[in-house]
Coordinates of C-alpha atoms in Angstrom, one line a residue:
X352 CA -51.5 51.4 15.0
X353 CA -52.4 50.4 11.4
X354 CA -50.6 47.2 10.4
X355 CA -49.8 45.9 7.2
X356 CA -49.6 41.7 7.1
X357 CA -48.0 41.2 10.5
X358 CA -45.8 44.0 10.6
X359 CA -46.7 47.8 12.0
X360 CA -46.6 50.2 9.1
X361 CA -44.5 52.6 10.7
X362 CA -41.3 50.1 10.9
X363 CA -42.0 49.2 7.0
X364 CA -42.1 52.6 5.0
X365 CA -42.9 51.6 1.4
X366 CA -39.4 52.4 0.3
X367 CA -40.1 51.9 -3.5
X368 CA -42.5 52.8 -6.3
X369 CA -42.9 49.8 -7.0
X370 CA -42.4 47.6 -4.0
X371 CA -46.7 46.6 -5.3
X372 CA -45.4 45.4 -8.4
X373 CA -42.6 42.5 -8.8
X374 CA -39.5 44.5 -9.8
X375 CA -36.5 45.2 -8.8
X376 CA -36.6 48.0 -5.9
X377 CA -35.1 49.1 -2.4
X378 CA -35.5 48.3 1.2
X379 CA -34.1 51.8 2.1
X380 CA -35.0 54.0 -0.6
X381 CA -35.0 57.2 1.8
X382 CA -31.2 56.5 2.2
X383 CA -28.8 58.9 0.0
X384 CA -26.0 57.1 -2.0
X385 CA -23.0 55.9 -0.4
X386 CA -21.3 58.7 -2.9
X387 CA -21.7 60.8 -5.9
X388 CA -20.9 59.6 -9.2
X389 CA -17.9 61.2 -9.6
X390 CA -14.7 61.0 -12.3
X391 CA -12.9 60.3 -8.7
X392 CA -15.2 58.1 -7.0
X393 CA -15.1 55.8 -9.9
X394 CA -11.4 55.9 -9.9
X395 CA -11.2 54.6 -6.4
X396 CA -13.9 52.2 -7.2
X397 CA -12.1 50.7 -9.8
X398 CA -8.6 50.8 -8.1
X399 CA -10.2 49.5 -4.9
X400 CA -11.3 46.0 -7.1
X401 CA -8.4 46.0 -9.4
X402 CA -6.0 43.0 -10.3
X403 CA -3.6 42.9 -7.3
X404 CA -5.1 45.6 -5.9
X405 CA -6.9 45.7 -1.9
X406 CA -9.1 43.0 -3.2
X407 CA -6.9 40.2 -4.5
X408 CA -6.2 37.4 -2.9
X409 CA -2.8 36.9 -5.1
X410 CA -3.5 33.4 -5.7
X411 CA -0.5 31.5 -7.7
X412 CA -2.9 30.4 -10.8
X413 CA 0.2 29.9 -12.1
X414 CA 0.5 26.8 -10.3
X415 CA -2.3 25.0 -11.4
X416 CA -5.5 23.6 -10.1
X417 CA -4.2 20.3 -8.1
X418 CA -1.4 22.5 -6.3
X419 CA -3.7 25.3 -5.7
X420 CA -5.8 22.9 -3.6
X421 CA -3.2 20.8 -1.7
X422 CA -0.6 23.5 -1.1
X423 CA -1.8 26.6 1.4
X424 CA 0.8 28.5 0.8
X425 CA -0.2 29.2 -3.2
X426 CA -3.2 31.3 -1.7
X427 CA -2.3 31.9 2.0
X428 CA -4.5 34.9 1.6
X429 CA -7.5 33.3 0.3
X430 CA -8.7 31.5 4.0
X431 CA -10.7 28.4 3.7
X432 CA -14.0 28.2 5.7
X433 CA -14.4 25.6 8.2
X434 CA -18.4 25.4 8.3
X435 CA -19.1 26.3 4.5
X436 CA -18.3 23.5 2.1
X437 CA -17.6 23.8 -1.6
X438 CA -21.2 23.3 -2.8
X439 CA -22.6 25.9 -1.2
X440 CA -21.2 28.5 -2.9
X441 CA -23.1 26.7 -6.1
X442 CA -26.0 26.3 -4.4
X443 CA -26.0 29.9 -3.6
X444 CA -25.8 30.6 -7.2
X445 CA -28.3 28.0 -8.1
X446 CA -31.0 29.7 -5.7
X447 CA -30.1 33.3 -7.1
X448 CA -31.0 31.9 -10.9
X449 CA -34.0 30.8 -9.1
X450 CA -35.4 33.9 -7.6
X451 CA -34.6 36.3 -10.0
X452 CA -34.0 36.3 -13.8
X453 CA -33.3 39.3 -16.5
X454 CA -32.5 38.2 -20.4
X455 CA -32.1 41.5 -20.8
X456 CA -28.8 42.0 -18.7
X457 CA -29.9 45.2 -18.0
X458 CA -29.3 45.2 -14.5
X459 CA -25.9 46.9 -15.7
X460 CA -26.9 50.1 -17.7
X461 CA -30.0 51.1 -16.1
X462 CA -30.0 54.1 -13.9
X463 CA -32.9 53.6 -12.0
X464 CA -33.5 49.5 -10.8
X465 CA -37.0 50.1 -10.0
X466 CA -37.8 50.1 -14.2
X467 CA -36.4 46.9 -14.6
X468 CA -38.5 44.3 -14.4
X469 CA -37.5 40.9 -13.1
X470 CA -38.5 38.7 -16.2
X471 CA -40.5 36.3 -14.1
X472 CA -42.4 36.5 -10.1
X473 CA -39.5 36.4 -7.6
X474 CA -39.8 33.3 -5.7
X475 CA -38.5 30.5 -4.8
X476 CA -40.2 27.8 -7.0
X477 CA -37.7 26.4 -9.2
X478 CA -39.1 28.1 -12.7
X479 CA -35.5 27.9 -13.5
X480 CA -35.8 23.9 -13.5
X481 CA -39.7 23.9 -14.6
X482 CA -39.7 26.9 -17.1
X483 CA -43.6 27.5 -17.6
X484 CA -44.8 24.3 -17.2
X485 CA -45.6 21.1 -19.5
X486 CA -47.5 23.0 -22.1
X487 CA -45.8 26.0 -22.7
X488 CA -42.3 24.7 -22.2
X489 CA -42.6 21.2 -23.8
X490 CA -38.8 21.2 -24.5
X491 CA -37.9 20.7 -21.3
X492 CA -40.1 17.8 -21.0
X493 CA -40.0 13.7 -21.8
X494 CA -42.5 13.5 -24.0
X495 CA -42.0 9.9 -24.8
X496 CA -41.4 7.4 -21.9
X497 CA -42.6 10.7 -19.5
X498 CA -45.8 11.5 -21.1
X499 CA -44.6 15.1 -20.1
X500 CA -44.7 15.0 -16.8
X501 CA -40.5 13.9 -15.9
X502 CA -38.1 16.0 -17.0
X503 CA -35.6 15.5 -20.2
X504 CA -31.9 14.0 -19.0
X505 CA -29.4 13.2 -21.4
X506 CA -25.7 11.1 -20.5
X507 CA -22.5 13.3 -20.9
X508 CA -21.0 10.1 -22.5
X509 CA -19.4 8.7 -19.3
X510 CA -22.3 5.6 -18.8
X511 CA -24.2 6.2 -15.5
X512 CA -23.1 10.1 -15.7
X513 CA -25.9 13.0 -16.5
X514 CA -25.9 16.1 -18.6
X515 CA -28.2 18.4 -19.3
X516 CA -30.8 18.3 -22.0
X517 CA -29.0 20.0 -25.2
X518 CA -30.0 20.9 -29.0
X519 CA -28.0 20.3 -32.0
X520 CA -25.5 23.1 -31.3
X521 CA -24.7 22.2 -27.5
X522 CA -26.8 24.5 -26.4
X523 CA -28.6 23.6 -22.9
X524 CA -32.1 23.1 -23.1
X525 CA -33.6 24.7 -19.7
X526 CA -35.2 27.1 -17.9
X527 CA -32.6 29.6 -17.1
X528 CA -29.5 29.5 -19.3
X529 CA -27.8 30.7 -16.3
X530 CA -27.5 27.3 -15.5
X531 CA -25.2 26.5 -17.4
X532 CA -22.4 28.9 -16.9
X533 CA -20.5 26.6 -15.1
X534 CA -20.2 23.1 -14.9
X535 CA -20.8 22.7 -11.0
X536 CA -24.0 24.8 -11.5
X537 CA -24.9 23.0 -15.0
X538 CA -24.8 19.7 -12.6
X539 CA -26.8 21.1 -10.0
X540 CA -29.3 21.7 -12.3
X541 CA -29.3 18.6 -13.6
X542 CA -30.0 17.1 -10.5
X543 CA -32.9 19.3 -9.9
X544 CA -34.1 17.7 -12.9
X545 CA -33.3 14.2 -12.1
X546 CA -34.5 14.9 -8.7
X547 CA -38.2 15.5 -10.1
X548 CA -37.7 12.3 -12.2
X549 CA -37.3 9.9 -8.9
X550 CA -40.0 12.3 -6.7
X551 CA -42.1 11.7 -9.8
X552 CA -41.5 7.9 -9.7
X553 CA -42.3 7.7 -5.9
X554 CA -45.4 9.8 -6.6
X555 CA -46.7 7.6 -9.0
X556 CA -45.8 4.0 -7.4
X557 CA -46.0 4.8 -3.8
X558 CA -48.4 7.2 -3.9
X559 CA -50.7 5.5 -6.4
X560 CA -51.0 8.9 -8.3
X561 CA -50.9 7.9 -12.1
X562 CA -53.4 10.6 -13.8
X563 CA -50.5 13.0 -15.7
X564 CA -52.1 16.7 -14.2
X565 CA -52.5 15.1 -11.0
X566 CA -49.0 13.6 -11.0
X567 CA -47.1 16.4 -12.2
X568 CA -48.8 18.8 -9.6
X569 CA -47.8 16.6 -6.4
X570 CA -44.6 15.9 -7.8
X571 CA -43.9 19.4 -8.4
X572 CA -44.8 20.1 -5.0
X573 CA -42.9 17.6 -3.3
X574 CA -40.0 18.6 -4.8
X575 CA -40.3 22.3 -4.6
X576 CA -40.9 22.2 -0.4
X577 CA -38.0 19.7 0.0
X578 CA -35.9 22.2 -1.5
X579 CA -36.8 25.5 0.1
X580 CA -36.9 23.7 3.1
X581 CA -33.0 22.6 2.3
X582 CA -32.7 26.8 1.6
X583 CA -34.2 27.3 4.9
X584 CA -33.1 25.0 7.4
X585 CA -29.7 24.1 6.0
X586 CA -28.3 27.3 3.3
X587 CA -29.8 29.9 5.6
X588 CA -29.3 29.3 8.9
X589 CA -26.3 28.3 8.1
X590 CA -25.0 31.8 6.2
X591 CA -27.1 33.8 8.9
X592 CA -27.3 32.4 12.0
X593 CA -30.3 30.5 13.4
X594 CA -30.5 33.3 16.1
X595 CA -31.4 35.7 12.9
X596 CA -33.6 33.1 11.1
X597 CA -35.7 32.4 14.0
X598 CA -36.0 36.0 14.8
X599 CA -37.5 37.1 11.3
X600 CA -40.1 33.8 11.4
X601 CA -41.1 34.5 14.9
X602 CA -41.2 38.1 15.1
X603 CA -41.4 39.1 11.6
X604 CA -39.7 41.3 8.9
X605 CA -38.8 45.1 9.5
X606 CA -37.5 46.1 6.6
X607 CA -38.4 44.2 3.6
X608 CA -42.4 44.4 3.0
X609 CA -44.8 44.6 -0.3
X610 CA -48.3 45.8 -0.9
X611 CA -49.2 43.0 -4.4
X612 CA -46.5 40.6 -4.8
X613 CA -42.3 40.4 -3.8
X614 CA -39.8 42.3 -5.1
X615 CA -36.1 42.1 -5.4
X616 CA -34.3 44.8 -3.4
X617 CA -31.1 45.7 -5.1
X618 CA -29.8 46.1 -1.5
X619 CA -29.9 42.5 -1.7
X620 CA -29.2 41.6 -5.2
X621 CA -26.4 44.0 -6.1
X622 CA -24.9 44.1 -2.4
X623 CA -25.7 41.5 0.2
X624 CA -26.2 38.3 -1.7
X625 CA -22.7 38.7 -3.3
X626 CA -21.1 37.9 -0.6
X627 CA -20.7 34.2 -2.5
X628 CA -17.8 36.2 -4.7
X629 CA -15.6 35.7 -1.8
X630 CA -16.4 31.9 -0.9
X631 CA -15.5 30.9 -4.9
X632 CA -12.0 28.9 -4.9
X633 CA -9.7 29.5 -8.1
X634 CA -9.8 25.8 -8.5
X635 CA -11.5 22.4 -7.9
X636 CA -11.7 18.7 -8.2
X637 CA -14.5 18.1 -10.3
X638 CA -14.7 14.2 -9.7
X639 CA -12.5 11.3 -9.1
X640 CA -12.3 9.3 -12.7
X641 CA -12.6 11.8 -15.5
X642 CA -9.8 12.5 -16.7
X643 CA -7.6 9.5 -19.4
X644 CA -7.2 6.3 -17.2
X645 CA -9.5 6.9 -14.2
X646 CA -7.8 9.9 -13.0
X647 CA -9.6 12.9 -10.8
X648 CA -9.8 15.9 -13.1
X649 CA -9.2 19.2 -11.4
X650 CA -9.8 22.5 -13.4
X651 CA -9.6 26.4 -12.5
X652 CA -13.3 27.9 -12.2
X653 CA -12.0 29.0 -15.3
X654 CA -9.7 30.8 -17.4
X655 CA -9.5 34.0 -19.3
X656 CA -9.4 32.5 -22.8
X657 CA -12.2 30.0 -21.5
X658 CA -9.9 27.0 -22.9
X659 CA -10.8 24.8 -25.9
X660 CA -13.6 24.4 -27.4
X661 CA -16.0 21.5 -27.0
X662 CA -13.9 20.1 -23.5
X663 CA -12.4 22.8 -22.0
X664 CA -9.9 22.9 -19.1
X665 CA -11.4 24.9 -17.0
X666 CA -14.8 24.2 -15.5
X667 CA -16.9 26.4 -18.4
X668 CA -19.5 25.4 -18.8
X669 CA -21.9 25.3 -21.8
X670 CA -20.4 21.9 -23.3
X671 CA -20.9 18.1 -23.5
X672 CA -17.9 15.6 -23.1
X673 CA -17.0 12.5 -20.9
X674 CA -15.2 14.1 -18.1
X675 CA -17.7 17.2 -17.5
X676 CA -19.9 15.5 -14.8
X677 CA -19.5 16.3 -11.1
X678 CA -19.0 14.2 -8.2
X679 CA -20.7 15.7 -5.4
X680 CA -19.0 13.8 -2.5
X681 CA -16.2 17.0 -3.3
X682 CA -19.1 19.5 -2.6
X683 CA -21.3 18.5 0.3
X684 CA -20.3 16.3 3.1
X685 CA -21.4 12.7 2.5
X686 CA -19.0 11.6 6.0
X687 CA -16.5 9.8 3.5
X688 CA -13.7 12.6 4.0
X689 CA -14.0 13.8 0.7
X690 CA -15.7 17.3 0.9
X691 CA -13.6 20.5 0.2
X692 CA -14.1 23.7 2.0
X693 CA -15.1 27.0 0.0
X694 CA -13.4 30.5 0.9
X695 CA -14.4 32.6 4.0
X696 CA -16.4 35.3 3.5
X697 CA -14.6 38.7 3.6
X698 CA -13.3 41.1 1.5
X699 CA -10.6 38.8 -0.7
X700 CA -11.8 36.9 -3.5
X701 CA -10.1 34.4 -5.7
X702 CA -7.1 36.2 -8.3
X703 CA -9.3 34.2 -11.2
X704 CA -12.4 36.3 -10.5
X705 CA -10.2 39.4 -11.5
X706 CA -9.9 38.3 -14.9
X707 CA -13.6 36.9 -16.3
X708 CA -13.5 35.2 -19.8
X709 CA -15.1 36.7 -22.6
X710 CA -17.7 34.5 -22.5
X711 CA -18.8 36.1 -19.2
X712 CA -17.9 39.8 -20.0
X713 CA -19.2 40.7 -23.5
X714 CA -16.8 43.5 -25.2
X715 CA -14.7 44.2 -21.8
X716 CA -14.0 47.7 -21.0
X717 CA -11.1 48.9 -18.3
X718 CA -13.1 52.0 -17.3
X719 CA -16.7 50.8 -18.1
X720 CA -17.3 46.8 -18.6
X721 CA -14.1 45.6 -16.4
X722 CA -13.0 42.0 -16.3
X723 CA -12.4 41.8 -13.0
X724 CA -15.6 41.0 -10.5
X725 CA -15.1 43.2 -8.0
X726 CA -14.9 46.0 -10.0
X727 CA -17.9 45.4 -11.6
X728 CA -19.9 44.8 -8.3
X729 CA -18.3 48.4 -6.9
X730 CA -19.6 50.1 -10.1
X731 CA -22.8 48.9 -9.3
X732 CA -23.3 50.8 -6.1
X733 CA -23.1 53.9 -8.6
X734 CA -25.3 52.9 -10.9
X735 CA -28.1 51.7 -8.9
X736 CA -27.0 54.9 -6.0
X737 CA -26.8 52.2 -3.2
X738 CA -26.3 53.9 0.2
X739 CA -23.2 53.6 2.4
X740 CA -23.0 50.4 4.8
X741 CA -23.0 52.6 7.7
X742 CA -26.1 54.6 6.9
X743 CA -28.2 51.1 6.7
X744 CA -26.8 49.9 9.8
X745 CA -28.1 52.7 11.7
X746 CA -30.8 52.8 9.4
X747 CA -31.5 48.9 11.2
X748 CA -29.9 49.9 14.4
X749 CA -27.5 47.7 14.3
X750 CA -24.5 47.8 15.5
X751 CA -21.9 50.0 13.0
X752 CA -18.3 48.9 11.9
X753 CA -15.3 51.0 13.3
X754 CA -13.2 53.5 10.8
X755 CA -10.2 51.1 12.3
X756 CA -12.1 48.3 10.8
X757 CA -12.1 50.0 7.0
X758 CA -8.3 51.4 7.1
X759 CA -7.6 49.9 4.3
X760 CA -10.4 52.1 2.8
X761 CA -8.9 55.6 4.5
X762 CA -7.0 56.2 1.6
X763 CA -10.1 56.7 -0.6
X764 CA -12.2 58.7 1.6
X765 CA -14.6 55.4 2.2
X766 CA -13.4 53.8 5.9
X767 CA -17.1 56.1 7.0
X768 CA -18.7 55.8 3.6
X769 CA -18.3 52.4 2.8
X770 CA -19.8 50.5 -1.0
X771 CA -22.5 48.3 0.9
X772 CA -21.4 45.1 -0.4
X773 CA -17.6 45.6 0.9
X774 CA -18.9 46.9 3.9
X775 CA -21.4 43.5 4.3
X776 CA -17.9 41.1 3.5
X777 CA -16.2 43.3 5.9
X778 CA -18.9 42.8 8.5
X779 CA -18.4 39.2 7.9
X780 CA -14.8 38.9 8.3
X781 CA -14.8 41.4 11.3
X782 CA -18.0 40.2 13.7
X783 CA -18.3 36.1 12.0
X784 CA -14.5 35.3 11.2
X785 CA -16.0 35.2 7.7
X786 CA -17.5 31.9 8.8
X787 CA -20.7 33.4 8.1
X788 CA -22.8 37.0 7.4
X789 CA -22.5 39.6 9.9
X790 CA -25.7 41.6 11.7
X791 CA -26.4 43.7 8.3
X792 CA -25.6 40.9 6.0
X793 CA -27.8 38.3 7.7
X794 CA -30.5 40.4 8.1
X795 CA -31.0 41.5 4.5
X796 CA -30.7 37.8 3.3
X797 CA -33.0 36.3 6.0
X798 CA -35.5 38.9 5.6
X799 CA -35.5 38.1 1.5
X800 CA -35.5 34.9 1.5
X801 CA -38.3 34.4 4.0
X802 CA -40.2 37.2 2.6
X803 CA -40.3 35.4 -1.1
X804 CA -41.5 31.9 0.8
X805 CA -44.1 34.2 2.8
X806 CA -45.4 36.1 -0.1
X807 CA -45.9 33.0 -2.3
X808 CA -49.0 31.2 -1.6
X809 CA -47.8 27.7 -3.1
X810 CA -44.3 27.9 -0.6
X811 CA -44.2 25.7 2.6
X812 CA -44.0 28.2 4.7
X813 CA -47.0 30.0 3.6
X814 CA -49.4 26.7 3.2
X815 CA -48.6 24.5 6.1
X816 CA -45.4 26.4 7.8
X817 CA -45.3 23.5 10.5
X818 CA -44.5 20.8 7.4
X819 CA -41.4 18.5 7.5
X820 CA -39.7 16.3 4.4
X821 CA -41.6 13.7 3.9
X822 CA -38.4 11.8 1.6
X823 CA -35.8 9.7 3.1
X824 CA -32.6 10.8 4.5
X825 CA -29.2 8.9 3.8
X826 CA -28.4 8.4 7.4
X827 CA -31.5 6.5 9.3
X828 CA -30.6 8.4 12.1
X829 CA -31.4 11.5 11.0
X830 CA -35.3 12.1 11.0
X831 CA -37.1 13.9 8.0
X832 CA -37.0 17.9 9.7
X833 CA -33.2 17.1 9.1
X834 CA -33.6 16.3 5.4
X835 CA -30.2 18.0 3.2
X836 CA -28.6 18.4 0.2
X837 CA -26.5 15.3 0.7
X838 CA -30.4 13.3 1.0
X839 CA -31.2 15.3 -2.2
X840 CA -28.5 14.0 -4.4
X841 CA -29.0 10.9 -3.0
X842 CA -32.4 10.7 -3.9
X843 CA -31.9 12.1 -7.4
X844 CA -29.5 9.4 -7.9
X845 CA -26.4 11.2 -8.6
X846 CA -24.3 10.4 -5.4

């Protein structure tokens, strides 16, 4: 049997054009669309993700942000998770900017996903924190006390509090301006960024590593394996399962292969990996003192107007003021009873998603640019002719949802012909309790992720797959193979 890498050929069909070349493509490209794109089909689509439609979780946004998180009641249908925690919904959207990146926003009015090209290799080595390097992103860069190699942090105006790098308009200065959407994600990145500052530090008086090149490479490294080994070991077995992480490293990929480089499958970008939609709460605590006399302030992700300008209510990003820094003992579990769970993963998402600002959704159309989330991702599955949840989990041989399971569905023809990315929350809520991704779900994620780290040659897993963090961990305890998020924001400085 001819093999390709450590997988037989005839369980990995190349199911794209360009699966060779670094673009967007499909795992299952033999697959036919879940449905044509029909006047009808995208009237159930768009009634399916409506406001207060199947979808909703009817949150009372009315109440505000505080009540929304002490009182159940005000979104009894929007469960909370007992395993996932606030941050990792964030980190999840972190990690997406990461691995794949299109100025363009074309991944909405293409036709065909294998034209469009992901703007930069899809991996997972923080270009969105390092841009192109020293010398051809020098922006991003000290260039005064860092000679270039440590990364530029600014103070939000709160002493002791960070922000991101910023011109003379507010505008962030970094490698994604993704990153800056929201202020949780804005903050993550800026601990990226502070985290290469103190790995940088330790590098260069511990290590005895002074020469800038040579500094800047190990630091960079150092920092990069320490976080995909936090995406491994703590963000994906956690979403998946160990069972199906362990599986994929030991026995391989089945469905996700390349001949040149990676790709992005848009079974995974436009379906399975927006399954974070549903874990988003309508509101938060950003931190404990930043609000007028010490007090915690607590925004909604946001709001449709977006709020004023310059300090908004919400938690917009893309602005600089006192109060818009994060406290992250709110968002990963530091042991001090702080941390706030995220949503379970199934088919109800937070009432605010149904309603995106105009700073998310340019020129918002009911029928063809809708406000609300979920109707965007449905369209999706037309315009990128994504097959049916069903057919891929035959297609994988996994086991296949019930029509009882999609009732709720029967009365648009899709409880056997199900949009892939309802049919993977389903899966969730049905087979995990939405506490994490079900067979299909977990397999397309694990297989992606593990697949970028195998097919980049710089990645832990491909240089020295038996490495461990070689940093500190906040608990003595806990040895380095154990090293998390909470021991990355420690060592950035920022918790």
């Amino acid at each position: 049997m001819t093999r390709h890498g450590s997988y037989p050929v005839d369980i990995v069909p190349p199911r794209s054009k360009y699966y060779d070349s670094g673009r967007f493509g499909r795992m299952f490209g033999k697959l036919p669309p879940f449905a044509a794109d029909t006047p009808e089909v995208r009237a159930a689509l768009l009634d399916i993700g409506k406001p207060e439609g199947i979808m909703d979780a009817r949150d009372d946004l009315a109440a505000g942000p505080v009540q929304l998180i002490v009182d159940p009641a005000l979104s009894h249908q929007n469960r909370n998770s007992t395993t996932h925690v606030a941050g990792d919904t964030f980190l999840g959207q972190f990690i997406d900017h990461d691995i794949t990146f299109d100025p363009t926003s074309s991944l909405e009015r293409q036709a065909d996903p294998e034209y469009i090209s992901n703007f930069r290799t899809p991996s997972l080595g923080l270009d969105n924190v390092y841009g192109s390097g020293p010398n051809a992103s020098p922006f991003l860069y000290d260039q005064q006390t860092g000679h270039g190699v440590t990364m530029l942090v600014e103070e939000c105006g709160t002493p002791g509090k960070s922000d991101l790098p910023r011109n003379a308009q507010g505008v962030a200065l970094i490698g994604d301006p993704r990153n800056d959407e929201n202020l949780i994600v804005s903050q993550l990145q800026t601990a990226m960024l502070r985290f290469h500052n103190a790995v940088a530090e330790h590098v260069r008086t511990d290590l005895g590593i002074t020469a800038p090149g040579e500094l800047f490479a190990e630091t960079q490294r150092i920092v990069r394996w320490h976080y995909q080994w936090i995406v491994v070991q703590q963000f994906l077995r956690k979403l998946c399962g160990s069972a199906v992480v362990d599986d994929v490293l030991q026995k391989g990929r089945k469905f996700y292969a390349w001949h040149n480089e990676p790709f992005i499958p848009v079974e995974f970008s436009v379906a399975a990996y927006r399954f974070g939609h549903s874990q988003i709460r309508p509101s938060y605590r950003a931190n404990f003192t930043g609000n007028p006399g010490g007090t915690p302030f607590f925004g909604m992700i946001f709001t449709p107007t977006g709020g004023p300008a310059g300090d908004p209510d919400d938690l917009s990003g893309g602005c600089r003021a006192p109060r818009r820094f994060i406290d992250w003992p709110t968002f990963f579990d530091f042991g001090d009873g702080n941390v706030r769970p995220n949503k379970k993963i199934d088919t109800t998402l937070s009432s605010a998603l149904f309603a995106l600002p105009g700073s998310v959704v340019a020129r918002p159309d009911a029928a063809t640019n809708p406000a609300s989330l979920a109707q965007r991702n449905l369209l999706r599955h037309l315009t990128f002719s994504l097959p049916s949840g069903q057919r891929v989990a035959r297609a994988m041989n996994l086991p296949e949802l019930a029509r009882r399971d999609l009732d709720d569905l029967q009365q648009y023809g899709m409880d056997d012909r199900t949009p892939l990315w309802f049919y993977i929350l389903r899966e969730a809520d049905i087979v995990e309790d939405g506490e994490r991704l079900g067979p299909v779900g977990a397999r397309i994620v694990a297989e992606v992720f593990l697949g970028l780290l195998q097919g980049d040659r710089a990645s832990y897993l491909a240089q020295d797959p038996d490495w461990q963090p070689s940093l500190p961990t906040i608990d003595p305890g806990r040895t380095g193979d154990d090293f998390l998020m909470i021991d990355l924001l420690r060592y950035a400085g920022v918790a």
